[in-house]
PDB file of C-alpha atoms and ligand atoms in Angstrom:
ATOM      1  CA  UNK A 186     -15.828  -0.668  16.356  1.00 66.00           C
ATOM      2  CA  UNK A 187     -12.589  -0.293  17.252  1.00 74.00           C
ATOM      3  CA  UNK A 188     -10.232   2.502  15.834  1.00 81.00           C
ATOM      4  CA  UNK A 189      -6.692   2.373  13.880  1.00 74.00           C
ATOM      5  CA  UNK A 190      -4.007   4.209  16.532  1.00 73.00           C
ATOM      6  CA  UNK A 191      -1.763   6.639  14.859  1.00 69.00           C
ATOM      7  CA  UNK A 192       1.811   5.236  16.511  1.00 67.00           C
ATOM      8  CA  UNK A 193       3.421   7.487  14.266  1.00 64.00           C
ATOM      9  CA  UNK A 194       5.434   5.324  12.478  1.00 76.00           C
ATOM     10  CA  UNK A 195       4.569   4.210   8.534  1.00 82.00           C
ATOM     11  CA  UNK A 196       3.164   1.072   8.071  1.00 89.00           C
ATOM     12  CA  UNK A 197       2.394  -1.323   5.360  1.00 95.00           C
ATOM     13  CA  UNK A 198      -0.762  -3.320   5.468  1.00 96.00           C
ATOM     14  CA  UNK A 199      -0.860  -5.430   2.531  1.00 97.00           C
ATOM     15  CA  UNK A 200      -4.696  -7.372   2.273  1.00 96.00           C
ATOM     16  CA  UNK A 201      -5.279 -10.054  -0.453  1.00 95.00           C
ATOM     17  CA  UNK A 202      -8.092 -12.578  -0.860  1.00 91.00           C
ATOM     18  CA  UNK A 203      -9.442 -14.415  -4.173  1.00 83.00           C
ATOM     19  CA  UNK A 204     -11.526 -12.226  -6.053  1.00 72.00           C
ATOM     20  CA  UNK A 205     -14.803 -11.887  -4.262  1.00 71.00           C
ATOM     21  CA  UNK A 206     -13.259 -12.166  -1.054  1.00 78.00           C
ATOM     22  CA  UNK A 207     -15.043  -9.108  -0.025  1.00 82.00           C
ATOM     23  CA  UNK A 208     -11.739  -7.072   0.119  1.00 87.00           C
ATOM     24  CA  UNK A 209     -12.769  -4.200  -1.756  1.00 84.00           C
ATOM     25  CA  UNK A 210     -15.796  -3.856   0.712  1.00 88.00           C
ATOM     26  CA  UNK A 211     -13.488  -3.829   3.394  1.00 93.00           C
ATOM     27  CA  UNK A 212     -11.658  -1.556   2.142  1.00 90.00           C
ATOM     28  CA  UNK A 213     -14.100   1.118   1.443  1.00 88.00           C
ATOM     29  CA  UNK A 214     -15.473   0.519   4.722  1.00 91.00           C
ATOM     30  CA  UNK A 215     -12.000   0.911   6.175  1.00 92.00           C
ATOM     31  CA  UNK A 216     -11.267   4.229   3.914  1.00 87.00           C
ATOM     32  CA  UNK A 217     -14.646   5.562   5.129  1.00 87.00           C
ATOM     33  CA  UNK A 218     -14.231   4.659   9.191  1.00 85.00           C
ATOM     34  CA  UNK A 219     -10.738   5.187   9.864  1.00 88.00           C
ATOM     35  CA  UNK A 220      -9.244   8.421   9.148  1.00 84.00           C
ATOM     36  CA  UNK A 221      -6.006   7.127  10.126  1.00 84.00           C
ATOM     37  CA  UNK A 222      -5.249   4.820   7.135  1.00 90.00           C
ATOM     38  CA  UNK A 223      -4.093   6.212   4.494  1.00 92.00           C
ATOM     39  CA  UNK A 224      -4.957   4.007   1.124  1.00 93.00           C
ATOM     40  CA  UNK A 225      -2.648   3.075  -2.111  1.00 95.00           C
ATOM     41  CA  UNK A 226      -4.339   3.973  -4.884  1.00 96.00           C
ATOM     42  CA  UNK A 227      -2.822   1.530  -7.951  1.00 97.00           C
ATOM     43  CA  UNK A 228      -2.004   1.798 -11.451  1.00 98.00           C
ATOM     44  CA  UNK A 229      -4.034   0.043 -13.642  1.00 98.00           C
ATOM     45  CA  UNK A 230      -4.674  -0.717 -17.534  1.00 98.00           C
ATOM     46  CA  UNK A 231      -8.162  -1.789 -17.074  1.00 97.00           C
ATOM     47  CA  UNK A 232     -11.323   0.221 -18.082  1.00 96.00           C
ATOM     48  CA  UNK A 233     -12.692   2.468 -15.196  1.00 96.00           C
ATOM     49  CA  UNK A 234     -16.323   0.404 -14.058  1.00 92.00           C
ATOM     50  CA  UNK A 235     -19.222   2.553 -13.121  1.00 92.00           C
ATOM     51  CA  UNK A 236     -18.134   5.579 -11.299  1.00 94.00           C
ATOM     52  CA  UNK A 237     -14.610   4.930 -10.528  1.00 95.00           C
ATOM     53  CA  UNK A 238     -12.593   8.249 -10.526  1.00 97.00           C
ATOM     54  CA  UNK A 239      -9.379   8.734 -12.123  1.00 98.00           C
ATOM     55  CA  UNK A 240      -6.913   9.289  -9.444  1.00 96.00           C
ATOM     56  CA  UNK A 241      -9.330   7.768  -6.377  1.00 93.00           C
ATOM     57  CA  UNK A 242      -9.954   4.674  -7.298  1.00 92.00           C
ATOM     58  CA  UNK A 243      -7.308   4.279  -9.476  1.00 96.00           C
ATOM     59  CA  UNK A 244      -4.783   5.908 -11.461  1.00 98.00           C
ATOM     60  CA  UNK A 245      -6.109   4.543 -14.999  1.00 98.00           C
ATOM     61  CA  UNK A 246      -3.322   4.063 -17.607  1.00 98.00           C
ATOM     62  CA  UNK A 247      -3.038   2.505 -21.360  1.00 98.00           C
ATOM     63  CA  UNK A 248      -0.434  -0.623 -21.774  1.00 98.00           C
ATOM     64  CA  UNK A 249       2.342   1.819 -23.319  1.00 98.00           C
ATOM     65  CA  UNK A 250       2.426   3.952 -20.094  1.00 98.00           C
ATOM     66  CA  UNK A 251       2.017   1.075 -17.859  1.00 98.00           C
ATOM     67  CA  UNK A 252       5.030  -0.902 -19.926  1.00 98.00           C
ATOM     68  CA  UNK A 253       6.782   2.688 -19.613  1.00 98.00           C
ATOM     69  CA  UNK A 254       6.906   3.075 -16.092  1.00 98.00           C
ATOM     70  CA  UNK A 255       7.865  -0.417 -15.143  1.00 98.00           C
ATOM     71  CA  UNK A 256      11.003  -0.205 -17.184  1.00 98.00           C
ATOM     72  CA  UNK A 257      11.342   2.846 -15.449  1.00 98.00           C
ATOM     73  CA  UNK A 258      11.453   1.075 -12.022  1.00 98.00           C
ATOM     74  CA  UNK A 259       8.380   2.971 -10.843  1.00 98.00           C
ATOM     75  CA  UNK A 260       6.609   0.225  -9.507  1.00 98.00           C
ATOM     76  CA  UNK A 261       7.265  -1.520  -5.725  1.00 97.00           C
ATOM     77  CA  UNK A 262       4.996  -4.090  -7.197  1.00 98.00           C
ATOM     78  CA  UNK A 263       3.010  -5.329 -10.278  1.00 98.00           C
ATOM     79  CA  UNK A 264       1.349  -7.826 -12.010  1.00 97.00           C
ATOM     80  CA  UNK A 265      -1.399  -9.302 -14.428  1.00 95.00           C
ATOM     81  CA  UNK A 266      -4.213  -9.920 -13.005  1.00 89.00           C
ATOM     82  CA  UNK A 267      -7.155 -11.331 -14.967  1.00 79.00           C
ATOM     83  CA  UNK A 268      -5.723 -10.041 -18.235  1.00 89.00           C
ATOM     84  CA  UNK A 269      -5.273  -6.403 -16.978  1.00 96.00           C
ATOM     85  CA  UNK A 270      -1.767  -5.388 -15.683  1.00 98.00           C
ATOM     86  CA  UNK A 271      -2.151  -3.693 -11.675  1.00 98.00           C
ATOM     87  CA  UNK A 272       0.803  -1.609  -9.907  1.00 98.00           C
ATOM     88  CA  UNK A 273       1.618   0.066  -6.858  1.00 98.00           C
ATOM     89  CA  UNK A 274       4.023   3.024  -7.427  1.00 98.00           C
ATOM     90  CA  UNK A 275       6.883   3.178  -5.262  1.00 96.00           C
ATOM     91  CA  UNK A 276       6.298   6.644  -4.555  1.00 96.00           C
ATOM     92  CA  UNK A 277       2.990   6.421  -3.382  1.00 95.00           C
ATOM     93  CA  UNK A 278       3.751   3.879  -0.855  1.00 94.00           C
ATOM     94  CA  UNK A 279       7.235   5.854   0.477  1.00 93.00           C
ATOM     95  CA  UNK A 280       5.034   8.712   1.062  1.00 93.00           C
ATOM     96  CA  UNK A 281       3.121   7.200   3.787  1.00 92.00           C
ATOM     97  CA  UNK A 282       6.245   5.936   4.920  1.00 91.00           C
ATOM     98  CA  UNK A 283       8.135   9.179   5.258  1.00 91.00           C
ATOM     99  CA  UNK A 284       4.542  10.686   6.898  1.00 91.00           C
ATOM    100  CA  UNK A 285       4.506   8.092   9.368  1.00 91.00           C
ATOM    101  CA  UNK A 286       1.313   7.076   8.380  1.00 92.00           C
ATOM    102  CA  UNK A 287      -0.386   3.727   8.006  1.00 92.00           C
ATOM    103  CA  UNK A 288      -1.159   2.307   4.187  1.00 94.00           C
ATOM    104  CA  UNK A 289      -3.764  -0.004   3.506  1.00 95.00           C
ATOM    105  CA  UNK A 290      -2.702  -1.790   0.019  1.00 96.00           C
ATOM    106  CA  UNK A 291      -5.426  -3.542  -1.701  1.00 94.00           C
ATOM    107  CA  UNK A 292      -3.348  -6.085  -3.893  1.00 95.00           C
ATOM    108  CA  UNK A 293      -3.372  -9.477  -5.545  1.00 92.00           C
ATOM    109  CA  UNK A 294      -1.428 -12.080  -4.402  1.00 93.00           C
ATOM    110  CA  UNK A 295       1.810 -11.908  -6.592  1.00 94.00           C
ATOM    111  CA  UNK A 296       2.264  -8.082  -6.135  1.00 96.00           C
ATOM    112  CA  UNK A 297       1.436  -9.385  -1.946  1.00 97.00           C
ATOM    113  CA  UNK A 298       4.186 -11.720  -2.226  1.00 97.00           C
ATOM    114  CA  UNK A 299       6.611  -9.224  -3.932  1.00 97.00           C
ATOM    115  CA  UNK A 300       5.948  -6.201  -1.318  1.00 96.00           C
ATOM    116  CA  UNK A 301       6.317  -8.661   1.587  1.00 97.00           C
ATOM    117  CA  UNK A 302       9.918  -9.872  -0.009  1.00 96.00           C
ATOM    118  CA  UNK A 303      10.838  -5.714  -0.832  1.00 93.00           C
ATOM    119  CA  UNK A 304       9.084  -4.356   2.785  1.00 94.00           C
ATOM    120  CA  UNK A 305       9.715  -7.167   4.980  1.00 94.00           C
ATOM    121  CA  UNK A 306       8.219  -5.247   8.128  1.00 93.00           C
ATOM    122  CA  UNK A 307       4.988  -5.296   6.344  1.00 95.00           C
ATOM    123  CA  UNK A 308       1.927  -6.883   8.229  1.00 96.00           C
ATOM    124  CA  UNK A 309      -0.080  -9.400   5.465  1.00 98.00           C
ATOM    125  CA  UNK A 310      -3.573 -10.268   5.794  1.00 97.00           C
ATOM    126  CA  UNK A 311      -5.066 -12.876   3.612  1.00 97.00           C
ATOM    127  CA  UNK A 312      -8.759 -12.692   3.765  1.00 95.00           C
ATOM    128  CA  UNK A 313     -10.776 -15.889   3.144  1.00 92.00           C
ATOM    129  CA  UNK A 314     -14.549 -16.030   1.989  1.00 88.00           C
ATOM    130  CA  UNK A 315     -16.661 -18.475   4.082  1.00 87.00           C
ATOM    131  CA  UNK A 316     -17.137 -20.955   1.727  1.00 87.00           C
ATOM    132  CA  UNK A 317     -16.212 -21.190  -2.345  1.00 85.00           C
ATOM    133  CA  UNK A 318     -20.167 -21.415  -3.003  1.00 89.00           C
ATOM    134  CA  UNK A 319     -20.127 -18.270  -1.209  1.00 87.00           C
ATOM    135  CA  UNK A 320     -17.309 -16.644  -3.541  1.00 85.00           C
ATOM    136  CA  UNK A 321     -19.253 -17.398  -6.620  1.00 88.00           C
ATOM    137  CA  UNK A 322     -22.108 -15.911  -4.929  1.00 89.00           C
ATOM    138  CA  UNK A 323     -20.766 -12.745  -4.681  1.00 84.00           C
ATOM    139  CA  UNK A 324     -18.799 -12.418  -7.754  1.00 83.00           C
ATOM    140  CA  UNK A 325     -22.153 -13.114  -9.394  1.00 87.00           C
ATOM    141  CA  UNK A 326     -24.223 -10.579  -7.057  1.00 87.00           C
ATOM    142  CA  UNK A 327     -21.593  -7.993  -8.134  1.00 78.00           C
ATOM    143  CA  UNK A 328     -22.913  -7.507 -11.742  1.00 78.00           C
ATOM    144  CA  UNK A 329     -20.062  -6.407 -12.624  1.00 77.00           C
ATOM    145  CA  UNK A 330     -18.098  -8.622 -14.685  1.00 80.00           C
ATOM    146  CA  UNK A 331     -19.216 -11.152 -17.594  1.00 87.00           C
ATOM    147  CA  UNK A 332     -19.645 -14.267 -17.073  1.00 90.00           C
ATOM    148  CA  UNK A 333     -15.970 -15.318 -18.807  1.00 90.00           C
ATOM    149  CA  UNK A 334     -14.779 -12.829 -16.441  1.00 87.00           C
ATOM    150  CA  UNK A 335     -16.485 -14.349 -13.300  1.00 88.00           C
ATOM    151  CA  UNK A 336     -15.299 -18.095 -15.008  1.00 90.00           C
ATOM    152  CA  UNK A 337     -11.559 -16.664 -15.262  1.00 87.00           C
ATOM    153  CA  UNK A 338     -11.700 -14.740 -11.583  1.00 83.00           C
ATOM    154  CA  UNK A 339     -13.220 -18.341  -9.954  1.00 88.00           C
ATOM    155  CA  UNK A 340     -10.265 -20.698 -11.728  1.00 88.00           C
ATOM    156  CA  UNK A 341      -7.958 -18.246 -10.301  1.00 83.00           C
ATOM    157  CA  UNK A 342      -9.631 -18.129  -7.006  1.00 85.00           C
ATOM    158  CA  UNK A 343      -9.405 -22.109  -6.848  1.00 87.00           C
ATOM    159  CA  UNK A 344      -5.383 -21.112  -6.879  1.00 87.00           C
ATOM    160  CA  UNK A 345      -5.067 -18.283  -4.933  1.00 87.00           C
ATOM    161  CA  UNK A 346      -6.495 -20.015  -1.936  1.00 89.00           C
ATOM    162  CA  UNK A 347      -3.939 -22.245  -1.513  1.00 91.00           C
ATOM    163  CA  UNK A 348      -1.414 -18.994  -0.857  1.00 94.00           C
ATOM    164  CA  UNK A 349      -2.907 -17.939   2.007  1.00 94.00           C
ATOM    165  CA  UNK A 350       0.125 -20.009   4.136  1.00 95.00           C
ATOM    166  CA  UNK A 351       2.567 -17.015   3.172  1.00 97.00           C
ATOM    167  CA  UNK A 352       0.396 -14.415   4.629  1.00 98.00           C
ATOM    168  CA  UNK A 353       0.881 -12.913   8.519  1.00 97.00           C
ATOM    169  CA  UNK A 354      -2.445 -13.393   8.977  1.00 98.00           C
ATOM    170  CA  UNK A 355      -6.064 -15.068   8.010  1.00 96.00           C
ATOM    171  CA  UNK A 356      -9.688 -13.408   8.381  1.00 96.00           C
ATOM    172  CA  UNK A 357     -12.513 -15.027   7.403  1.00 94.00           C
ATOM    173  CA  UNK A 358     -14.763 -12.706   6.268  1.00 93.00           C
ATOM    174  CA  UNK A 359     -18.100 -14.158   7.576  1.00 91.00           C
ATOM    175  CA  UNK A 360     -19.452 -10.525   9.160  1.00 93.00           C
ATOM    176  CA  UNK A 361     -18.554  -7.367   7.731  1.00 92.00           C
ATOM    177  CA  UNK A 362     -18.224  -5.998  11.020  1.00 94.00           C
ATOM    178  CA  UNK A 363     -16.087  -8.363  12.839  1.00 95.00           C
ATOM    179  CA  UNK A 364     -14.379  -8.706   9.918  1.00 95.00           C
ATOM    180  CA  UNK A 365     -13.287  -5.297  10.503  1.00 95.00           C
ATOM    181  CA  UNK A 366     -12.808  -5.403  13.829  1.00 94.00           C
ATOM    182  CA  UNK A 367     -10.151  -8.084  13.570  1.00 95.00           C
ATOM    183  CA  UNK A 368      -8.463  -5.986  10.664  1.00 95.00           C
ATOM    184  CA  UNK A 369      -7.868  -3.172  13.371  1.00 93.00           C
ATOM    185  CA  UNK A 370      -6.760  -5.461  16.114  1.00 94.00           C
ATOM    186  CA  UNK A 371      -3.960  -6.896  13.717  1.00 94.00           C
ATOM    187  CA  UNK A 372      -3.020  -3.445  12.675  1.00 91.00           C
ATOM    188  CA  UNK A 373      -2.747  -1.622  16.057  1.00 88.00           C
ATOM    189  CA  UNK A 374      -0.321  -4.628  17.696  1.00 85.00           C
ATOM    190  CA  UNK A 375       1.849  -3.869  14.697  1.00 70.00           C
TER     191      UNK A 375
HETATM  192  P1  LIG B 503     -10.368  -4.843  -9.578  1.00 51.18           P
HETATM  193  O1  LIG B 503     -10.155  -4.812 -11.062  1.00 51.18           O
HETATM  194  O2  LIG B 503     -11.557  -5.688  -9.201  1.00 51.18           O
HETATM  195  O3  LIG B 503     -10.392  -3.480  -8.959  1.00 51.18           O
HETATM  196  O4  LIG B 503      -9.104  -5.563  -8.935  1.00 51.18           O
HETATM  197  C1  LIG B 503      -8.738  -6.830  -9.374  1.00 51.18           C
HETATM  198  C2  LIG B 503      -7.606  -7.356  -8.523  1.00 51.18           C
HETATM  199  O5  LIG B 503      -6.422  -6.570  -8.708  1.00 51.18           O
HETATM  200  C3  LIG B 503      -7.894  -7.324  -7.021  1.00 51.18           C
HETATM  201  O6  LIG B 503      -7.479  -8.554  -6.474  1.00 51.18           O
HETATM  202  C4  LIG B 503      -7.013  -6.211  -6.521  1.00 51.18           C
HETATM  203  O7  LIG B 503      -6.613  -6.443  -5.206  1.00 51.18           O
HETATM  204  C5  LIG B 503      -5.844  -6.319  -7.468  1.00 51.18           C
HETATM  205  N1  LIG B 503      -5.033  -5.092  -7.481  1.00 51.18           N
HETATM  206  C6  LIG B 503      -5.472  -3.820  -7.386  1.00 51.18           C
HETATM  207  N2  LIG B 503      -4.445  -2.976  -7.402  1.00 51.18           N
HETATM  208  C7  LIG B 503      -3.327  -3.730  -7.484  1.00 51.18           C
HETATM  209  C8  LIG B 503      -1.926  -3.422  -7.522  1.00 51.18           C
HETATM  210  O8  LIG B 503      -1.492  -2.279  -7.466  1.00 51.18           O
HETATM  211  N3  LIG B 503      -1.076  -4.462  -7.607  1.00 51.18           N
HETATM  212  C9  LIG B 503      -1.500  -5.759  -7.673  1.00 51.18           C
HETATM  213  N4  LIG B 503      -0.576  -6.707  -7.734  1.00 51.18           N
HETATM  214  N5  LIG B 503      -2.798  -6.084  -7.632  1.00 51.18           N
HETATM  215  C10 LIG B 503      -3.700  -5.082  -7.547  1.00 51.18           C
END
């Protein structure tokens, strides 16, 4: 597997897919493999799942803070996704910046499109599942969610396909591996 170069200069890498896309495998995987990246860790109002730390996986908030700090102009980005409101402080992100470092931000598809308006020099990677049969596979293998949860994320998938056209870049994410592997090419020509 390839490895992320550290050009010394801070980067945005901004990776959406529908939910079940596989992203947030990716994304461990790339956490895990490539000391180089550093990773945004979001705001969000939804319950912690199984194991999730405050502060690592999330920064977990109640609606009054969340509504608090957007008027506040905290966020770079935000929005509602399936009923729970998701944000990526501005700070976080300018910290990488100012370090030079590369930032990998896991993010739905409206806070993708408002990052790539605000940090135009982003690189965006839209990451496609194989097939939709596929997506419902693994949002049901997840056991995670309910099943008006996995209903809800699949209508929304149906849409958020169709906004892959905005996006630098497409990966299908057929192999884990070369998945990967194509994430790290895109990154290091940046
Ligand atoms: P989950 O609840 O499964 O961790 O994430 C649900 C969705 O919210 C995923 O598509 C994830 O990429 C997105 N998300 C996570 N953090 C943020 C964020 O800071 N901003 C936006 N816009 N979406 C986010």
């Amino acid at each position: 597997m390839g490895t992320i170069k550290d050009n010394k200069k801070g980067r945005l890498i901004i990776l959406s897919s529908p939910s079940g896309g596989g992203k947030s495998t990716i994304c461990k995987h790339l956490k895990e493999k490539q000391p180089e990246l550093g990773y945004s860790v979001s705001t969000t109002t939804r319950m912690p799942r199984n194991g999730e730390k405050d502060g690592k996986d999330y920064f977990f908030v109640n609606k009054k803070e969340f509504k608090k700090a957007v008027k506040e102009g905290l966020f770079a980005e935000w929005a509602k996704v399936h009923n729970h409101y998701y944000g990526t402080a501005r700070k976080v992100i300018d910290d990488f910046i100012k370090k030079g470092k590369t930032c990998l931000l896991d993010i739905d598809i409206q806070g993708g499109l408002q990052l790539m308006r605000s940090y135009p020099d982003a690189v965006s990677i839209f990451i496609l599942p194989p097939s939709f049969e596929e997506l419902e596979r693994r949002l049901r293998n997840r056991k995670t969610d309910s099943e008006r949860t996995i209903r809800i994320r699949l209508r929304n998938a149906k849409k958020e396909l169709e906004y892959q056209k905005f996006y630098d870049h497409t990966v299908v994410n057929s192999i884990l591996d070369e998945t990967i592997n194509k994430i790290v090419e895109i990154i290091n020509k940046k």
